[in-house]
Short mmCIF file of C-alpha atoms and ligand atoms in Angstrom, two decimals:
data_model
loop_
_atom_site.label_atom_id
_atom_site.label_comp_id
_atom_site.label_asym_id
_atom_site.label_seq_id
_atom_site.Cartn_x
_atom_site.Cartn_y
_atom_site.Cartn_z
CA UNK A 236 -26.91 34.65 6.34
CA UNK A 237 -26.55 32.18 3.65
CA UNK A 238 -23.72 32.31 0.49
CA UNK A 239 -25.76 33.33 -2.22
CA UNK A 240 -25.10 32.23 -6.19
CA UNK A 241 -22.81 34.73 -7.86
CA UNK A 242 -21.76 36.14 -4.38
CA UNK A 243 -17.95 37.25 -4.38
CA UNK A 244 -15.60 34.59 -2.84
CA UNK A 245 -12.86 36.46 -1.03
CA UNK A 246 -10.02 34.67 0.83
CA UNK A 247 -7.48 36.53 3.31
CA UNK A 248 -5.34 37.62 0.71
CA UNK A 249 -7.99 38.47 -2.35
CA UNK A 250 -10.60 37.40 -4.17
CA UNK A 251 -10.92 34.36 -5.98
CA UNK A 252 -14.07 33.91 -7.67
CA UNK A 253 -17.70 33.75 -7.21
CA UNK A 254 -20.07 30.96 -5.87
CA UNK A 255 -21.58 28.70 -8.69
CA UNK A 256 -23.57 25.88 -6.93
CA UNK A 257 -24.45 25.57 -3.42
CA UNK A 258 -24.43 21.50 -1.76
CA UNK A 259 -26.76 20.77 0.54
CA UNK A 260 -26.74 18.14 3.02
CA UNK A 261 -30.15 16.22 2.37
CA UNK A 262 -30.69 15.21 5.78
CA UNK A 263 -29.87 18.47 8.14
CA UNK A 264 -31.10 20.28 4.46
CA UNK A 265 -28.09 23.10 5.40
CA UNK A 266 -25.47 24.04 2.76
CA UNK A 267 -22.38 21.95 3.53
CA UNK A 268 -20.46 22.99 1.04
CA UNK A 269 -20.51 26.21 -1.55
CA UNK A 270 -18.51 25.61 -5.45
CA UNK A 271 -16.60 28.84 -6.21
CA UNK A 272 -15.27 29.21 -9.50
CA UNK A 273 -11.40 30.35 -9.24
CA UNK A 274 -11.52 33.21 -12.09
CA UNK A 275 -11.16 31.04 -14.97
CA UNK A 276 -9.15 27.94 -13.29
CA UNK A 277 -11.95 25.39 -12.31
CA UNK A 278 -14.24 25.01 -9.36
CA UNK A 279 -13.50 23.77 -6.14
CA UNK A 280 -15.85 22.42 -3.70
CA UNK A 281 -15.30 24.45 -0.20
CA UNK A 282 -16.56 23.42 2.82
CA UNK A 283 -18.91 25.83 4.57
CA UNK A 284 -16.96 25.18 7.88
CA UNK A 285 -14.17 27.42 5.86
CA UNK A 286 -17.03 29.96 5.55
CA UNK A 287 -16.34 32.92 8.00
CA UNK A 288 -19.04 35.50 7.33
CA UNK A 289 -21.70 35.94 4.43
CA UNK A 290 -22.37 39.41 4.32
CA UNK A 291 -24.44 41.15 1.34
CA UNK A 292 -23.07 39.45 -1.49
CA UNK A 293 -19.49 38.05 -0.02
CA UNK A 294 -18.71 35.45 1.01
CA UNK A 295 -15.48 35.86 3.19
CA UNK A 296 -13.39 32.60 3.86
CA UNK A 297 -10.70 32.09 6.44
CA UNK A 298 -8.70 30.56 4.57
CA UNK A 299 -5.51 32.07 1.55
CA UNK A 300 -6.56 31.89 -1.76
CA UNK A 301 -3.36 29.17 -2.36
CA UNK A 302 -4.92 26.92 0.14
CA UNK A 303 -8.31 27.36 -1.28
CA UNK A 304 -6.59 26.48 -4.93
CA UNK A 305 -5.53 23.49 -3.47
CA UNK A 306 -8.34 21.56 -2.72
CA UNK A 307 -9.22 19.25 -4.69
CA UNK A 308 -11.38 20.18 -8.06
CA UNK A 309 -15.01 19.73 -8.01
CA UNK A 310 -16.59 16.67 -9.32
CA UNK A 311 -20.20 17.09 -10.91
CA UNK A 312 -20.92 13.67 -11.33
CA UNK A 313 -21.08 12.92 -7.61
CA UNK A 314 -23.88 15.10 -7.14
CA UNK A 315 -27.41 15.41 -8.72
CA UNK A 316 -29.18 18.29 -9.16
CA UNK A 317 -32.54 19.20 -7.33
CA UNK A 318 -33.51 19.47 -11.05
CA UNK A 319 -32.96 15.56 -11.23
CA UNK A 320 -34.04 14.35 -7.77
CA UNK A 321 -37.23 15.54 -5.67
CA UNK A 322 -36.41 15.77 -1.72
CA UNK A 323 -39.48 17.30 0.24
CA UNK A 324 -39.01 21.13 1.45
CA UNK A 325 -35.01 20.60 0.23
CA UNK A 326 -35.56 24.28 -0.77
CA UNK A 327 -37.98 25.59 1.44
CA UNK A 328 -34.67 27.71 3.97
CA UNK A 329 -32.56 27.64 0.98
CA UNK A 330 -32.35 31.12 -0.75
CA UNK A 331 -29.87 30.97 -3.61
CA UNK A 332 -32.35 30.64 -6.21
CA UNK A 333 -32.24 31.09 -9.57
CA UNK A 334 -29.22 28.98 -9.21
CA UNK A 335 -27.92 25.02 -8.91
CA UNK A 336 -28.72 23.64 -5.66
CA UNK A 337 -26.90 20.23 -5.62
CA UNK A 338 -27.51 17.07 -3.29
CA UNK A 339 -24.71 13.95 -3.14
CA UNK A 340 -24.84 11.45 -5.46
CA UNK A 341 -26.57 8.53 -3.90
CA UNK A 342 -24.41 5.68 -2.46
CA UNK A 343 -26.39 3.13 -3.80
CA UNK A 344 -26.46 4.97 -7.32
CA UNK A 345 -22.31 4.93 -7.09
CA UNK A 346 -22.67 1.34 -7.34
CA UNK A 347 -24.50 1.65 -10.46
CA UNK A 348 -22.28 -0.21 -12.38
CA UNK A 349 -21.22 -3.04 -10.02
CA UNK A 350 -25.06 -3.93 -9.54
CA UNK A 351 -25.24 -3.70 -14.17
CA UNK A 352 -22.39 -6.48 -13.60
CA UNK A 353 -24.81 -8.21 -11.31
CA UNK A 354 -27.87 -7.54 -13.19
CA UNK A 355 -26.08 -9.10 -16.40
CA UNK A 356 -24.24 -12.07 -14.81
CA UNK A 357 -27.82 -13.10 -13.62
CA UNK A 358 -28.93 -12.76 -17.15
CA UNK A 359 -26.50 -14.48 -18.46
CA UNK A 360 -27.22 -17.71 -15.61
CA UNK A 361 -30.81 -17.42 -17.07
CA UNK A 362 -29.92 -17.49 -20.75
CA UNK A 363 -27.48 -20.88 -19.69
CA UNK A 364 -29.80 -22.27 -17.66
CA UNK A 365 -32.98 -22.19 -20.61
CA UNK A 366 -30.80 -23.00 -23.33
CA UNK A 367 -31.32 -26.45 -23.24
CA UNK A 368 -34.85 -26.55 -22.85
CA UNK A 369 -35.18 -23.22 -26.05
CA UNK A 370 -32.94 -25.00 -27.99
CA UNK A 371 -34.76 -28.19 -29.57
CA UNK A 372 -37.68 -25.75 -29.72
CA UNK A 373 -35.76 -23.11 -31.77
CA UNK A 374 -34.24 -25.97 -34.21
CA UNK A 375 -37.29 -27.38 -34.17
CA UNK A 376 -39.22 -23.81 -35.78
CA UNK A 377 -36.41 -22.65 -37.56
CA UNK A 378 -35.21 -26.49 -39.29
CA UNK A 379 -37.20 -25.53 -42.57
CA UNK A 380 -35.38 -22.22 -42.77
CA UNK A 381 -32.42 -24.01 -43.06
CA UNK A 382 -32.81 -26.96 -44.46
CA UNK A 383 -30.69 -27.53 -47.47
CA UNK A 384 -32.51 -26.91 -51.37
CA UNK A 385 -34.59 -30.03 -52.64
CA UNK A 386 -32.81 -30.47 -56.16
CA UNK A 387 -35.11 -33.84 -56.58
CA UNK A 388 -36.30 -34.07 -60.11
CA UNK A 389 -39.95 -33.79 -60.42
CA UNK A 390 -42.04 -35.46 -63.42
CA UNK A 391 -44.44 -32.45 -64.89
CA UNK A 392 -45.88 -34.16 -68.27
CA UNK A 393 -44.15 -35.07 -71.56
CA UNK A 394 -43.30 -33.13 -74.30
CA UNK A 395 -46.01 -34.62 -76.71
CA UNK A 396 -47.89 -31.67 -75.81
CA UNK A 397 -46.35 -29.17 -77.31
CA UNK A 398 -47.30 -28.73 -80.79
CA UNK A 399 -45.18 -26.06 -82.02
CA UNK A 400 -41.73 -24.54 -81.67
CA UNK A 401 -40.76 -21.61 -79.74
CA UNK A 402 -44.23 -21.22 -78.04
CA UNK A 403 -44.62 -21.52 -74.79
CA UNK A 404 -46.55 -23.88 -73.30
CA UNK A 405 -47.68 -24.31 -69.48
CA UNK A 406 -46.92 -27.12 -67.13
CA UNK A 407 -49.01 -27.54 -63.82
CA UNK A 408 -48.01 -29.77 -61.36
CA UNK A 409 -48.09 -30.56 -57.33
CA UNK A 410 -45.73 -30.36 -55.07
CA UNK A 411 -45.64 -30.87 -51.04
CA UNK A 412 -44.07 -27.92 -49.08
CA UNK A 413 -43.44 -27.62 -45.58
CA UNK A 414 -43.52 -24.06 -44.57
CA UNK A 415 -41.50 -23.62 -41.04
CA UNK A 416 -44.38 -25.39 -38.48
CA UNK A 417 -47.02 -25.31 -39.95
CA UNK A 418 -48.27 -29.24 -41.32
CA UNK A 419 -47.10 -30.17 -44.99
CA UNK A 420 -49.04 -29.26 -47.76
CA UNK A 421 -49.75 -29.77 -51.02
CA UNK A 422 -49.65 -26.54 -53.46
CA UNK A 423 -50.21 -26.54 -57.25
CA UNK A 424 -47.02 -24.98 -59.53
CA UNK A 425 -46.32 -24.32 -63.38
CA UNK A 426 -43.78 -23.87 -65.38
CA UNK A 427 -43.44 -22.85 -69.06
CA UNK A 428 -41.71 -25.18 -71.38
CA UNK A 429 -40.91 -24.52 -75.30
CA UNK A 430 -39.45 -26.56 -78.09
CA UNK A 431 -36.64 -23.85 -78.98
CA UNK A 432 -35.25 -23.54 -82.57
CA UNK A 433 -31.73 -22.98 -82.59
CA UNK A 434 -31.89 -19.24 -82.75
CA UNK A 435 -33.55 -19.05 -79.57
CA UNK A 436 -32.02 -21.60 -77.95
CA UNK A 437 -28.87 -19.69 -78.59
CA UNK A 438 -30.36 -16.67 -76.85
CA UNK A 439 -31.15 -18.85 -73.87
CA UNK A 440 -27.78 -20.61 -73.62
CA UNK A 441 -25.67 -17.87 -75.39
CA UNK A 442 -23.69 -20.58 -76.39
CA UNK A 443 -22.46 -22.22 -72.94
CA UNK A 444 -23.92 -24.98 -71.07
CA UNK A 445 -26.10 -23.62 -68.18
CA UNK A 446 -25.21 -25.13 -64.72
CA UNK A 447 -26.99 -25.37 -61.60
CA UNK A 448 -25.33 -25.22 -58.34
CA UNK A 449 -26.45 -25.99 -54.42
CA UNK A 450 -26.04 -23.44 -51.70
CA UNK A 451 -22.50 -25.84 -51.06
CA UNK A 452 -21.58 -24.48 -54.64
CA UNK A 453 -22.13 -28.21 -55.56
CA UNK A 454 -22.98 -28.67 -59.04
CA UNK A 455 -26.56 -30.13 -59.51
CA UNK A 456 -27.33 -30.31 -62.76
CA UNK A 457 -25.78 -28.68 -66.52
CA UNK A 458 -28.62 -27.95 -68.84
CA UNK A 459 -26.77 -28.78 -72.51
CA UNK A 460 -26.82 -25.83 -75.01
CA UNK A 461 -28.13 -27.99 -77.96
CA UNK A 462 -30.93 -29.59 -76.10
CA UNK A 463 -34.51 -27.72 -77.70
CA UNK A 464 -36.44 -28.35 -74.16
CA UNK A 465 -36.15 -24.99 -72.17
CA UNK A 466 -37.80 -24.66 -68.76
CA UNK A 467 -38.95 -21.25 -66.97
CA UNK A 468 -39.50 -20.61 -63.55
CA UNK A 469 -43.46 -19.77 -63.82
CA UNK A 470 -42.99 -16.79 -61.60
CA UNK A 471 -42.11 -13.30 -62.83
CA UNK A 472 -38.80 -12.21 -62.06
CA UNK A 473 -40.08 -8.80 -60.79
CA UNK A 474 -42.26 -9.53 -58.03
CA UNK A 475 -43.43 -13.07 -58.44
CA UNK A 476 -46.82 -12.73 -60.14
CA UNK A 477 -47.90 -15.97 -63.19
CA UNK A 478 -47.20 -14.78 -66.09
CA UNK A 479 -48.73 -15.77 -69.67
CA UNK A 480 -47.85 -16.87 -73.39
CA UNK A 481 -49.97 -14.36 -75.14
CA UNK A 482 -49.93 -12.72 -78.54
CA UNK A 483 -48.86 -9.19 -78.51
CA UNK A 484 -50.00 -6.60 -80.94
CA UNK A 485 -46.42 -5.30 -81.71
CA UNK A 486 -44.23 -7.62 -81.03
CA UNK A 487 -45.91 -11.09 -81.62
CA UNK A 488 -46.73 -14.11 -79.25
CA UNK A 489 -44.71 -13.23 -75.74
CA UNK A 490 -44.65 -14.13 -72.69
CA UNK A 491 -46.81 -11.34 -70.91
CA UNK A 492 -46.80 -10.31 -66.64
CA UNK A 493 -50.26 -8.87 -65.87
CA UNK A 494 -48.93 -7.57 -62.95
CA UNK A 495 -46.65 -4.56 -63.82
CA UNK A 496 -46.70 -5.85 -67.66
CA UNK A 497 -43.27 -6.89 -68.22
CA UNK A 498 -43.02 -8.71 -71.45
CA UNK A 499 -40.18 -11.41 -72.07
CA UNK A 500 -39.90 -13.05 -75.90
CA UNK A 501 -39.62 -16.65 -75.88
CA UNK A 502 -36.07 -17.24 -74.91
CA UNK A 503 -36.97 -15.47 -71.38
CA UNK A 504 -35.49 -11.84 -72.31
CA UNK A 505 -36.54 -8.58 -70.85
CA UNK A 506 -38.61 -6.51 -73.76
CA UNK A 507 -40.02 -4.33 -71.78
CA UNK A 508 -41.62 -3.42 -68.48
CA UNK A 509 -40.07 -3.35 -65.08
CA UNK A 510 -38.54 -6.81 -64.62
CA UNK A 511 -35.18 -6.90 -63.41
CA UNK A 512 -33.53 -9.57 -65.82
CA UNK A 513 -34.96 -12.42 -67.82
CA UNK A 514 -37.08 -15.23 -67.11
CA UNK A 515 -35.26 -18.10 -64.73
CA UNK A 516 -34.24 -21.09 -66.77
CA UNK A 517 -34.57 -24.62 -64.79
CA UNK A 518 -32.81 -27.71 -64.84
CA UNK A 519 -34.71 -30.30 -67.08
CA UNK A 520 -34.49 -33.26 -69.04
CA UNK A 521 -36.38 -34.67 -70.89
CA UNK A 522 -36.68 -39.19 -71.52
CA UNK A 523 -36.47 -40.96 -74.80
CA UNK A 524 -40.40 -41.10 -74.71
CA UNK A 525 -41.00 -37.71 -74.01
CA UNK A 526 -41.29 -37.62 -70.08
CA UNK A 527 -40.30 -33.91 -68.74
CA UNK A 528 -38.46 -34.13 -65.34
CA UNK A 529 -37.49 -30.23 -64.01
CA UNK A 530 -35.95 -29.65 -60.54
CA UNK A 531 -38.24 -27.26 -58.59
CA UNK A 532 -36.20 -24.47 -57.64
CA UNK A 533 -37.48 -20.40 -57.11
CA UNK A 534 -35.15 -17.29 -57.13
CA UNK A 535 -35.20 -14.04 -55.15
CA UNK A 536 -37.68 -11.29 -56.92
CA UNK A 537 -36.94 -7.94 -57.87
CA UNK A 538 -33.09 -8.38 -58.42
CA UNK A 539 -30.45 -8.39 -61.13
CA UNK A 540 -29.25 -11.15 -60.32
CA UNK A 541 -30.38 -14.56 -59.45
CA UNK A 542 -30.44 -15.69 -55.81
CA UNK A 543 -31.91 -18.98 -55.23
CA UNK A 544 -34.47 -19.13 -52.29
CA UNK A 545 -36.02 -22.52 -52.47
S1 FES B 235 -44.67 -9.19 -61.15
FE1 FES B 235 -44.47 -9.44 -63.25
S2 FES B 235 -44.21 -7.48 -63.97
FE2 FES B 235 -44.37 -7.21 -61.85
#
């Protein structure tokens, strides 16, 4: 007769516990070895060859419950289930179901971790040997994303354009990009440029120089306070759409976003709408005849503050 699950586990002296988990032997497929949980202090894993009779539902052992408490505590993880692991007709003589029928852990599985070592190093050989033939490709594709800012001063027009103060009035120009590998090309930009009075120029400048830094924290260029010539950024601080210098029926000629309608007055403030802060200022200067010079330069959308992305 076979130990069944739950049968009583009595030694020569008493009883000890019952049987938890039958191991079979996946090659004879005969139990080699029952699990009997001591009352409360852990399982041990006893050999069937301890086994003297199975009768009914006791299982009698030839052994004193001391010795039995001595082996050594049964270890889970060196088995696997016949819940986790299919062997053919494992069951078919086996009748301790509904119960845990347990096989041992594969050898080869044991070494799980040593062949993960393996199976790493021989990634890592891989990654050193390709490295040299990735890398010029990788600089190669990601050069542009890293290539320092171009703070070269481009010539957009000259001021004799603008006919009025504090109006804003549009600059186009062209300028060649080179977006990550794709050929260089030639895309068309603006910027809006007004002759400020002093009031507005004050609201621009609030009364300090405004400087212009590299990524290096480098200094680039100071735009002076008292200068009237006041570049913007032709792209809307909330998400990047043009924006216009249109007359408002409220609150006079503004500078108007289409997109979400934020509306900025003409030193570049918020005055309503969903823009984060006010129009970006850019470095510019402007020649004894009237030539307009700004450096190109484009901040992150949708935030507070300004973060410089080209
Ligand atoms: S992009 Fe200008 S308001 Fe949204």
């Amino acid at each position: 007769m076979q130990p069944q699950l739950k049968s009583k586990v009595r030694c020569t002296d008493r009883e000890i516990g019952e049987v938890t988990k039958v191991i079979v032997d996946p090659l004879s497929r005969e139990i080699s070895d029952i699990v009997v949980s001591m009352n409360g202090s852990g399982e041990r894993q006893v050999p069937m060859a301890l086994v003297q009779t199975v009768t009914g539902d006791v299982v009698q052992l030839g052994k004193a419950s001391s010795e039995v408490a001595a082996l050594p505590p049964f270890r889970r993880d060196e088995y696997l289930s016949t819940h986790e692991v299919e062997i053919a007709h494992l069951e078919d003589n086996l009748h301790v179901a509904p119960g845990e029928v347990l096989v041992p852990f594969p050898e080869l599985e044991k070494n799980v971790k040593r062949r993960t070592f393996f199976m790493n190093f021989t990634h890592a050989i891989g990654f050193l040997i390709g490295l040299p033939i990735a890398f010029p490709i990788l600089r190669y594709l990601m050069k542009p994303m890293y290539a320092p800012f171009d703070n070269g001063w481009l010539k957009i027009g000259n001021v004799g354009k603008i006919k009025s103060d504090d109006i804003g009035v549009q600059f186009k120009y062209k300028k060649k990009v080179k977006e990550a590998y794709l050929p260089e090309a030639e895309i068309e930009k603006n910027v809006w440029i007004l002759k400020a009075t002093p009031a507005v120029l004050d609201k621009v400048y609030q009364g300090k120089d405004m400087e212009f830094r590299d990524a290096a924290g480098k200094s680039v260029w100071t735009n002076k306070k008292d200068i009237p010539y006041v570049a913007f950024s032709g792209k809307c601080p909330h998400l990047g759409c043009g924006y216009k210098w249109r007359q408002h029926k409220v609150l006079g000629q503004v500078f108007l976003c289409p997109c979400h309608l934020s509306i900025y007055d003409a030193s570049g403030k918020v005055l309503d709408g969903p823009a984060p802060r006010p129009l970006d200022a850019l470095p510019i200067k402007v020649s004894a005849s009237g030539d307009v010079q700004i450096i190109d330069m484009e901040f992150k959308a949708g935030t507070k503050s300004q973060i410089r992305i080209i």
